[in-house]
Short mmCIF file of C-alpha atoms and ligand atoms in Angstrom, two decimals:
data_model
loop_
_atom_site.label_atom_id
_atom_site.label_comp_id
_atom_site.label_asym_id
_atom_site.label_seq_id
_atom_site.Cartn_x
_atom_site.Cartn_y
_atom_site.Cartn_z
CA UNK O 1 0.00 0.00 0.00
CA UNK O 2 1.34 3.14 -1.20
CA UNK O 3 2.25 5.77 1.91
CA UNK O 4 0.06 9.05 1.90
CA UNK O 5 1.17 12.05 -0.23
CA UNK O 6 0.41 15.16 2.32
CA UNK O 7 0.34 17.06 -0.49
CA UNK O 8 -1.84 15.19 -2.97
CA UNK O 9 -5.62 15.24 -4.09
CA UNK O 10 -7.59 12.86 -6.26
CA UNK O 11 -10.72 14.37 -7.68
CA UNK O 12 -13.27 11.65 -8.56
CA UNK O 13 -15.69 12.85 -11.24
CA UNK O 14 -14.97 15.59 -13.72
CA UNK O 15 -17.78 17.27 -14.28
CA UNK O 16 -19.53 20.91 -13.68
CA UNK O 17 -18.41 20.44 -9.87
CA UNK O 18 -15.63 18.45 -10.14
CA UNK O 19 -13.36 20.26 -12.95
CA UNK O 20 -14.38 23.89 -10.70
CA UNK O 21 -13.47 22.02 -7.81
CA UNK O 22 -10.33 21.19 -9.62
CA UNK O 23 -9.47 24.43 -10.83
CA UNK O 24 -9.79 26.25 -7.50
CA UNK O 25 -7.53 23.56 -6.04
CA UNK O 26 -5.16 24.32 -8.85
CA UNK O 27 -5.51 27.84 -7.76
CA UNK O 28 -4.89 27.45 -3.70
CA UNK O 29 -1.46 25.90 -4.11
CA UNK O 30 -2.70 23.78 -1.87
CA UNK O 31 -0.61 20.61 -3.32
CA UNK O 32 1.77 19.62 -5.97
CA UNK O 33 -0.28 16.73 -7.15
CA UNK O 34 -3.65 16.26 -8.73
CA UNK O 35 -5.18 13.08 -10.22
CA UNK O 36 -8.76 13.84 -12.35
CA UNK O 37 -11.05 10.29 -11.98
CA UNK O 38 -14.03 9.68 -14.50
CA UNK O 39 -16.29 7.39 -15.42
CA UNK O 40 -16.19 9.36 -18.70
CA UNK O 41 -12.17 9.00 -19.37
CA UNK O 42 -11.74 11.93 -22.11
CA UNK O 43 -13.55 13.96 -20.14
CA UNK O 44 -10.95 13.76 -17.21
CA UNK O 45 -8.40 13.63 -19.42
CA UNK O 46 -9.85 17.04 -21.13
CA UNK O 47 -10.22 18.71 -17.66
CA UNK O 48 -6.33 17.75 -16.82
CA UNK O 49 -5.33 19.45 -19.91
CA UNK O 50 -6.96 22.53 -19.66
CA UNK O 51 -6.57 22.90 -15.85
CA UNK O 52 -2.77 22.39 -16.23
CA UNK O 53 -2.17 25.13 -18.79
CA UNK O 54 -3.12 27.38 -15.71
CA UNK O 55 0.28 26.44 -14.28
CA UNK O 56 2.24 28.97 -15.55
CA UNK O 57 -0.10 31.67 -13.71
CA UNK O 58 -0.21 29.34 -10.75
CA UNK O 59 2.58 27.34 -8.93
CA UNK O 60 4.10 24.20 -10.07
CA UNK O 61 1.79 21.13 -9.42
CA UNK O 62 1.32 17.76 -11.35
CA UNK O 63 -2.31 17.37 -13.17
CA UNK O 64 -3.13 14.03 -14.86
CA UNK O 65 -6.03 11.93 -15.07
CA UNK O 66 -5.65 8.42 -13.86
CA UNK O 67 -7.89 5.40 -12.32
CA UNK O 68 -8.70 4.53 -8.85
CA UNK O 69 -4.77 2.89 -7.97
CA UNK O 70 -3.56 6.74 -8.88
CA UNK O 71 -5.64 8.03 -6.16
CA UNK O 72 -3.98 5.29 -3.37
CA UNK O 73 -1.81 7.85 -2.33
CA UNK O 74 -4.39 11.05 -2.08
CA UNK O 75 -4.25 12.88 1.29
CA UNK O 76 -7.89 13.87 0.56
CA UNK O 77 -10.08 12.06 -2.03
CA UNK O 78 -12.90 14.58 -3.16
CA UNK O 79 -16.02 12.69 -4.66
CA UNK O 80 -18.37 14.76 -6.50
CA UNK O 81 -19.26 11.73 -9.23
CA UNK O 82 -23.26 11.46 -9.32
CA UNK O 83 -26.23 12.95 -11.35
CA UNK O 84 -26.81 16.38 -10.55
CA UNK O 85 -30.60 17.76 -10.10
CA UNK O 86 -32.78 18.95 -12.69
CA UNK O 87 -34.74 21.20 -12.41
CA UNK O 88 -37.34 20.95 -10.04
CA UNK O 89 -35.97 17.69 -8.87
CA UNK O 90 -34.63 17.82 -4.90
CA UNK O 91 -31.79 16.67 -3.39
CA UNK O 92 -33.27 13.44 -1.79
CA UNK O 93 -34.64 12.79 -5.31
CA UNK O 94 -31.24 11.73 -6.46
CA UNK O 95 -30.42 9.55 -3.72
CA UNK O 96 -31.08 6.22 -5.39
CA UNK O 97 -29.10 6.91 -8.52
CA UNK O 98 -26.25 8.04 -6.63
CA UNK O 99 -26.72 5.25 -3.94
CA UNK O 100 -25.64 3.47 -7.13
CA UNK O 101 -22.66 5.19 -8.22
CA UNK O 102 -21.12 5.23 -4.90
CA UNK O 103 -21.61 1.35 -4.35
CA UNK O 104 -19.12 1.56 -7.24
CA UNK O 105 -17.00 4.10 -6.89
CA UNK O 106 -16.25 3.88 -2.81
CA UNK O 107 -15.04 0.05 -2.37
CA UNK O 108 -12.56 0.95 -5.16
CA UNK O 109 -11.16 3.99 -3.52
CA UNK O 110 -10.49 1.83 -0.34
CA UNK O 111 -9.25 -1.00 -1.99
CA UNK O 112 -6.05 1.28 -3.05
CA UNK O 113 -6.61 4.40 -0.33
CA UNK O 114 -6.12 3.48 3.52
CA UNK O 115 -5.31 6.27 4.91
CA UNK O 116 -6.61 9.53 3.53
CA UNK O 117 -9.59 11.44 4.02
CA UNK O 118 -13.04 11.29 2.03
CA UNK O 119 -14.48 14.49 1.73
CA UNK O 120 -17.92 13.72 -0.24
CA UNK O 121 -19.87 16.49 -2.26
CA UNK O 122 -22.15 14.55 -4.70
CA UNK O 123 -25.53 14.87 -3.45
CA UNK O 124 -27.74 13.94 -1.13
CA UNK O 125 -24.49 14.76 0.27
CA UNK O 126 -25.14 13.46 3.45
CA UNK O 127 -26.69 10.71 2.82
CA UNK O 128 -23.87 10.09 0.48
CA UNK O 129 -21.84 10.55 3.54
CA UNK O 130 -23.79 8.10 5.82
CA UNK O 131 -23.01 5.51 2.68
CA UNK O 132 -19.32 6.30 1.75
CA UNK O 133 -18.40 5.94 6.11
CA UNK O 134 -20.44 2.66 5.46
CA UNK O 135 -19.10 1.46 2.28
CA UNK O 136 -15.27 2.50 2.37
CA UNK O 137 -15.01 0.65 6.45
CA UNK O 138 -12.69 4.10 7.12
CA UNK O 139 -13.01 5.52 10.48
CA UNK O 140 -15.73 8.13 10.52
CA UNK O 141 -13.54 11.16 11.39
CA UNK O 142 -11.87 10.80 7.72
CA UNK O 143 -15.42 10.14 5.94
CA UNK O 144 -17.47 13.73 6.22
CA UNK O 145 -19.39 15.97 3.70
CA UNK O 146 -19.37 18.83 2.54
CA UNK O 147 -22.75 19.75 3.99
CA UNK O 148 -24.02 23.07 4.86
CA UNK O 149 -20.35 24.80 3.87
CA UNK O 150 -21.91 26.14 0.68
CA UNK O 151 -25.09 27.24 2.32
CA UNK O 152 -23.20 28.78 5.17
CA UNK O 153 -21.34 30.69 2.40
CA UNK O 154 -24.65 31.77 0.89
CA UNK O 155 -26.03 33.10 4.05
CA UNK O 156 -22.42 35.03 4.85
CA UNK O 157 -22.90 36.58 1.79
CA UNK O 158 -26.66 37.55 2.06
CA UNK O 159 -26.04 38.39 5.59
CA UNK O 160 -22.73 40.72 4.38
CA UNK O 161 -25.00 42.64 1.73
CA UNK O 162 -28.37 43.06 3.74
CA UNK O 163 -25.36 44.87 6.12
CA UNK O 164 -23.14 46.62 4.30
CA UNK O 165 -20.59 44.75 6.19
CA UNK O 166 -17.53 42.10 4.46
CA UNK O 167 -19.24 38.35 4.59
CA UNK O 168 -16.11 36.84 6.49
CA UNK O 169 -17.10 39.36 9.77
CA UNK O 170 -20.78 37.60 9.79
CA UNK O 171 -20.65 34.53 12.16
CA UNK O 172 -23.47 32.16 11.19
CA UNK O 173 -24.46 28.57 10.53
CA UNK O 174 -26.79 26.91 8.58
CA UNK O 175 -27.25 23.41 9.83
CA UNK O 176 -28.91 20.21 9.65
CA UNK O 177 -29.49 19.06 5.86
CA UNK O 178 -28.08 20.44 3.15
CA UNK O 179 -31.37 20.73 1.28
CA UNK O 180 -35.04 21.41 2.45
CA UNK O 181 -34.75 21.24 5.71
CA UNK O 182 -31.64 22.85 6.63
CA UNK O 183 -31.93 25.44 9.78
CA UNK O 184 -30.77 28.87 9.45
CA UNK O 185 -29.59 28.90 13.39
CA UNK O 186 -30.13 32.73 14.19
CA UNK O 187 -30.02 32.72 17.90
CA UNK O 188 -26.40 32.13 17.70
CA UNK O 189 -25.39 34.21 14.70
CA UNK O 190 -23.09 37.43 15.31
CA UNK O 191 -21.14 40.17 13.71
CA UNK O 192 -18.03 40.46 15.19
CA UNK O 193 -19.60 39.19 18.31
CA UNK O 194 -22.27 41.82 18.25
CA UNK O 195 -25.69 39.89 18.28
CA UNK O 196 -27.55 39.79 14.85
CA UNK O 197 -30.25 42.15 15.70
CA UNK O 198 -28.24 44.61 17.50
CA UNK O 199 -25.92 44.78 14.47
CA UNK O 200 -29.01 44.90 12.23
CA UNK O 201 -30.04 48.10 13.84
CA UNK O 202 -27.23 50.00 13.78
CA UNK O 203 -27.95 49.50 10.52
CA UNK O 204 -31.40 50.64 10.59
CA UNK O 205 -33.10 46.91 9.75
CA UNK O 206 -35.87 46.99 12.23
CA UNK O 207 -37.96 44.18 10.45
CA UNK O 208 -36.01 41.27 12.41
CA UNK O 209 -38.64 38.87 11.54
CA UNK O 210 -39.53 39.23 7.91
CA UNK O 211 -36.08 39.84 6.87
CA UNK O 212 -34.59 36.56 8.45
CA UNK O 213 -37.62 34.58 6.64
CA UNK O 214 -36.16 36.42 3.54
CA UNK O 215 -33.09 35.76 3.84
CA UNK O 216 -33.04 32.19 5.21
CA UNK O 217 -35.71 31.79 2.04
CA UNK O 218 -33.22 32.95 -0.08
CA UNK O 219 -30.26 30.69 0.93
CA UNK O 220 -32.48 27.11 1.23
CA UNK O 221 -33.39 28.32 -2.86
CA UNK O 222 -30.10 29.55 -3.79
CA UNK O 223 -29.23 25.99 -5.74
CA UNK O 224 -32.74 25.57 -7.38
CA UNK O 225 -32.96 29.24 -8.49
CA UNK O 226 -29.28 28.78 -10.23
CA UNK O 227 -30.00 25.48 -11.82
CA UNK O 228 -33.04 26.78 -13.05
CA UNK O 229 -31.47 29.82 -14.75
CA UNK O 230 -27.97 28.09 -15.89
CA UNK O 231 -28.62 24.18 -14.85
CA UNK O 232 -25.88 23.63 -12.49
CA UNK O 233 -24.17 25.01 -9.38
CA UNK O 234 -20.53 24.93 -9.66
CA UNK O 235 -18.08 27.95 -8.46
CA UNK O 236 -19.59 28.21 -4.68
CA UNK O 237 -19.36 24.85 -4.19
CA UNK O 238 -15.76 24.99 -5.47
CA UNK O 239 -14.73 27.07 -3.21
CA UNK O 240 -16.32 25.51 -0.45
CA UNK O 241 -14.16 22.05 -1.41
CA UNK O 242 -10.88 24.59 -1.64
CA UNK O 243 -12.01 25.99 1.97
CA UNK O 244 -12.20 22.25 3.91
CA UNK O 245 -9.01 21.18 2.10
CA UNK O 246 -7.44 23.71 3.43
CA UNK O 247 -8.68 23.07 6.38
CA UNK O 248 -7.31 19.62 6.51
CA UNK O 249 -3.66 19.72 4.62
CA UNK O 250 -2.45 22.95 6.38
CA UNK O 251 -4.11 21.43 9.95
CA UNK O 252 -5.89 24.80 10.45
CA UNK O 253 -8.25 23.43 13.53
CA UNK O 254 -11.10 25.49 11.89
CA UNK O 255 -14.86 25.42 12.66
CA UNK O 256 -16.74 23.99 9.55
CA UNK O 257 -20.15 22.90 9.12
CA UNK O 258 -19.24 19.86 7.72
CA UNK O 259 -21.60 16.55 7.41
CA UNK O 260 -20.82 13.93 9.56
CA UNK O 261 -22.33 11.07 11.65
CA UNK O 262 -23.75 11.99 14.43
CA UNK O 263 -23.87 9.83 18.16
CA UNK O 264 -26.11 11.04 19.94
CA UNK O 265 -24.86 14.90 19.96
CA UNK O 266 -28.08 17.33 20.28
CA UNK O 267 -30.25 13.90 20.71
CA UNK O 268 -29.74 12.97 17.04
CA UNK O 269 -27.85 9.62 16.16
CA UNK O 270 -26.43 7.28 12.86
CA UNK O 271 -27.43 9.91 10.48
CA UNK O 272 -25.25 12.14 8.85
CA UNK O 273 -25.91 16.15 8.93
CA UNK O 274 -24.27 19.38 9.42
CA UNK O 275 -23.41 20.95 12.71
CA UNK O 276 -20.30 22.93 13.42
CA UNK O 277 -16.71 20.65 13.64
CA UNK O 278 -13.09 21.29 14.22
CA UNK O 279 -11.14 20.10 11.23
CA UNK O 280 -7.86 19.51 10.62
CA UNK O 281 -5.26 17.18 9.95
CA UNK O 282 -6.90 14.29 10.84
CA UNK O 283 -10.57 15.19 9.08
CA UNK O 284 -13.17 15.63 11.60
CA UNK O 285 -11.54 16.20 15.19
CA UNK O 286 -14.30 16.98 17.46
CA UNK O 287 -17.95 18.87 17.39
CA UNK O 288 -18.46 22.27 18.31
CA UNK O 289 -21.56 22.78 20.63
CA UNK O 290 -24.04 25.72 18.83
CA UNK O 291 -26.75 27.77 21.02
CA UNK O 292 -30.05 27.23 19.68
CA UNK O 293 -33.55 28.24 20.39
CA UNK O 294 -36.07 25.45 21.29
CA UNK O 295 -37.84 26.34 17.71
CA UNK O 296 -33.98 25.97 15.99
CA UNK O 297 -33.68 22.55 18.09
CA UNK O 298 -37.08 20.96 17.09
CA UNK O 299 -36.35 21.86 13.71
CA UNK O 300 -33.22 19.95 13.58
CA UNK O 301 -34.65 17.24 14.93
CA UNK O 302 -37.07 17.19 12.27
CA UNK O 303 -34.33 17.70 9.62
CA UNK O 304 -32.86 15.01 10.90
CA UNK O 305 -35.60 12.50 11.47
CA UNK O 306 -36.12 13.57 7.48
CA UNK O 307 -32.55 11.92 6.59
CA UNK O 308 -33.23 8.87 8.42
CA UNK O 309 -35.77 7.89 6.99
CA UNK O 310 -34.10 8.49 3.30
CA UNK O 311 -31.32 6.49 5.06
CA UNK O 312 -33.84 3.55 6.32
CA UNK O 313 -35.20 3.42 2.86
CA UNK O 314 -32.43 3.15 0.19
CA UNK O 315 -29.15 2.11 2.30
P1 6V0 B 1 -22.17 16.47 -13.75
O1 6V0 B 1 -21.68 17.66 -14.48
O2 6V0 B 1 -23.21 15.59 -14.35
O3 6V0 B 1 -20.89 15.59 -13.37
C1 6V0 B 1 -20.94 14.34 -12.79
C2 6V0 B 1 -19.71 13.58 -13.26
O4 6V0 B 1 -19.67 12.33 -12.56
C3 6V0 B 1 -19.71 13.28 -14.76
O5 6V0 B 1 -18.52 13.74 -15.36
C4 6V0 B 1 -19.85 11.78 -14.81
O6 6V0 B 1 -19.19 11.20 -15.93
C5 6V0 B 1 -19.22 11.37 -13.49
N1 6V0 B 1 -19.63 10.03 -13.06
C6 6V0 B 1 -20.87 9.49 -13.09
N2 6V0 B 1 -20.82 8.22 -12.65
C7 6V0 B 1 -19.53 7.96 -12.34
C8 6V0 B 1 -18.86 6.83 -11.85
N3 6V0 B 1 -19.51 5.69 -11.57
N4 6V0 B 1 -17.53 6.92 -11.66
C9 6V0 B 1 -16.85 8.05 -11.93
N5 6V0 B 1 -17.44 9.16 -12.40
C10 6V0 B 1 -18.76 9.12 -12.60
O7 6V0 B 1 -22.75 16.90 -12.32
P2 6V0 B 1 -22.24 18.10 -11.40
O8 6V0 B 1 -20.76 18.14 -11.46
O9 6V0 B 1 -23.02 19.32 -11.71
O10 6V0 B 1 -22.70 17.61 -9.96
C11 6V0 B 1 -22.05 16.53 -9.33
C12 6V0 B 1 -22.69 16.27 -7.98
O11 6V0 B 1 -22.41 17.34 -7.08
C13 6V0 B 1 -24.23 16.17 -8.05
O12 6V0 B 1 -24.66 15.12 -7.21
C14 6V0 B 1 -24.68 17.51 -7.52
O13 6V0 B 1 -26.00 17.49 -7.00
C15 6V0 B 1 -23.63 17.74 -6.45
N6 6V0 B 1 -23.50 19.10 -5.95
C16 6V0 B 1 -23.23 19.21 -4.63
C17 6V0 B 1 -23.13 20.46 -4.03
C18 6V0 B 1 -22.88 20.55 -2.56
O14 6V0 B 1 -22.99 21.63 -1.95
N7 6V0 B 1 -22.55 19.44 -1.90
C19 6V0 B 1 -23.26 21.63 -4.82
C20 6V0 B 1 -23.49 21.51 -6.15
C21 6V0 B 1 -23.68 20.23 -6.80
#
């Protein structure tokens, strides 16, 4: 078995997410080796091509496509392979075609890959999750999803404009699902430590309650509304995959709202959602506890009953 490469990434499936995924990694510097996996061959081999005549604008880094034994030595394997939704389809309505493809694709990544981590973006991502953890046997702290990241990025950046204020001084979560019933978790979201509404007033919001229905509106329909007018979401989700790798390879100890299993943390257990984790170096290194309002904790329970029931039915 080959040892790990701390500063290699295998990219399984090449498509609209995968190839942006690709190129932002590309971008970060992040590592000096890149393997592109598809079903579709060319495709990969396409995507390795073009993404490598960025080198000259980037720093050095090896870009091929390969097969499943190139990825052995990945220090993160990123799996965005799977159908993406059409419009008007929802997240859970892909589960049992990409159930499928990761019955494939996840034994043969730990046949080769021991040791690295699994960071899973095809949707239902976390049921997706909940499967890979199952499928690949690897310890559950190297098997999480990419969850709520993107919608957390979405609501920084709603958050950031409603306010005049940069997105990276908002501190908020969306948690739960990634998908219907994800929870915009407002009793613990701040602006540089200033509490939401207080910082809303200074900047004369006074309409607490129809603006966080807006805006919370506005994140959970983000994906549909974007698929709908160009038929797939790529570039946030890119650099949401950029953000937890970076997490990981440079050890960074940062909060994420990453999917992972869950053991009886906020009473919720053996499914897969997002609440806020530490991760680093060795993938998911410990949970993050997150105040929430009995309205915010009933609703997670209810995302998550949602998930098990997906994961009861189809895994
Ligand atoms: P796409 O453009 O259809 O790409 C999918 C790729 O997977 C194609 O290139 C296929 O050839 C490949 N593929 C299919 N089956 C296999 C297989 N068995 N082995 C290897 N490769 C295979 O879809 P797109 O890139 O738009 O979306 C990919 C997945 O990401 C979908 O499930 C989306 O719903 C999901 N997204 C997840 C997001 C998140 O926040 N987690 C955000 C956006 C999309």
């Amino acid at each position: 078995m080959a040892a790990l490469n701390e500063r290699k990434v295998a990219v399984v499936g090449c498509g609209f997410v995968g190839s942006a995924s690709a190129f932002a990694l590309m971008e970060s510097g992040l590592f000096s080796e890149m393997v592109l996996i598809d079903v579709n061959k060319e495709k990969a081999e396409g995507e390795a091509l073009d993404i490598s005549h960025g080198l000259p604008f980037a720093k050095p880094m090896q870009i091929y496509s390969g097969d499943y034994k190139d990825a052995g030595d990945a220090a993160v394997v990123v799996v965005t392979a799977g159908a993406g939704q059409k419009p008007g389809e929802t997240r859970l309505d892909l589960v049992k075609k990409n159930v499928g493809i990761f019955k494939s694709i996840i034994p043969e990544i730990a046949k080769y890959n021991k040791e690295g981590i699994l960071l899973i973006v095809a949707n239902p991502v976390d049921i997706l999750t909940y499967a890979a953890a199952r499928l690949s046997g690897f310890p559950e702290n190297r098997v999480f999803g990419s969850g709520t990241v993107l919608d957390t990025a979405r609501f920084k950046y709603l958050l950031g404009e409603h306010l005049s204020v940069d997105s990276r001084s908002v501190h908020a979560f969306i948690i739960g699902e990634h998908g219907d019933s994800e929870i915009a978790a407002w009793s613990s979201a701040n602006v540089s430590g200033i509490p939401i509404h207080d910082f809303c007033e200074m900047r004369g919001h006074f309409e607490h309650e129809k603006s966080m229905k807006e805006i919370a509106e506005n994140v959970k329909n983000s994906a549909y509304e974007i698929i709908e007018k160009k038929g797939a979401t790529y570039y946030g989700i890119a650099m949401s995959v950029r953000r937890i790798c970076e997490a990981i390879i440079r050890d960074e100890k940062s909060i994420l709202p990453i999917s992972s299993i869950q053991h009886g943390e906020n009473g919720i257990d053996g499914v897969a959602l997002s609440m806020p984790a530490i991760v680093g170096r060795r993938g998911v290194e410990g949970s993050v506890p997150i105040r929430l309002n009995e309205q915010e904790k009933e609703a997670l329970l209810k995302s998550a009953g949602t998930l098990k029931a997906v994961i009861d039915e189809s895994i």
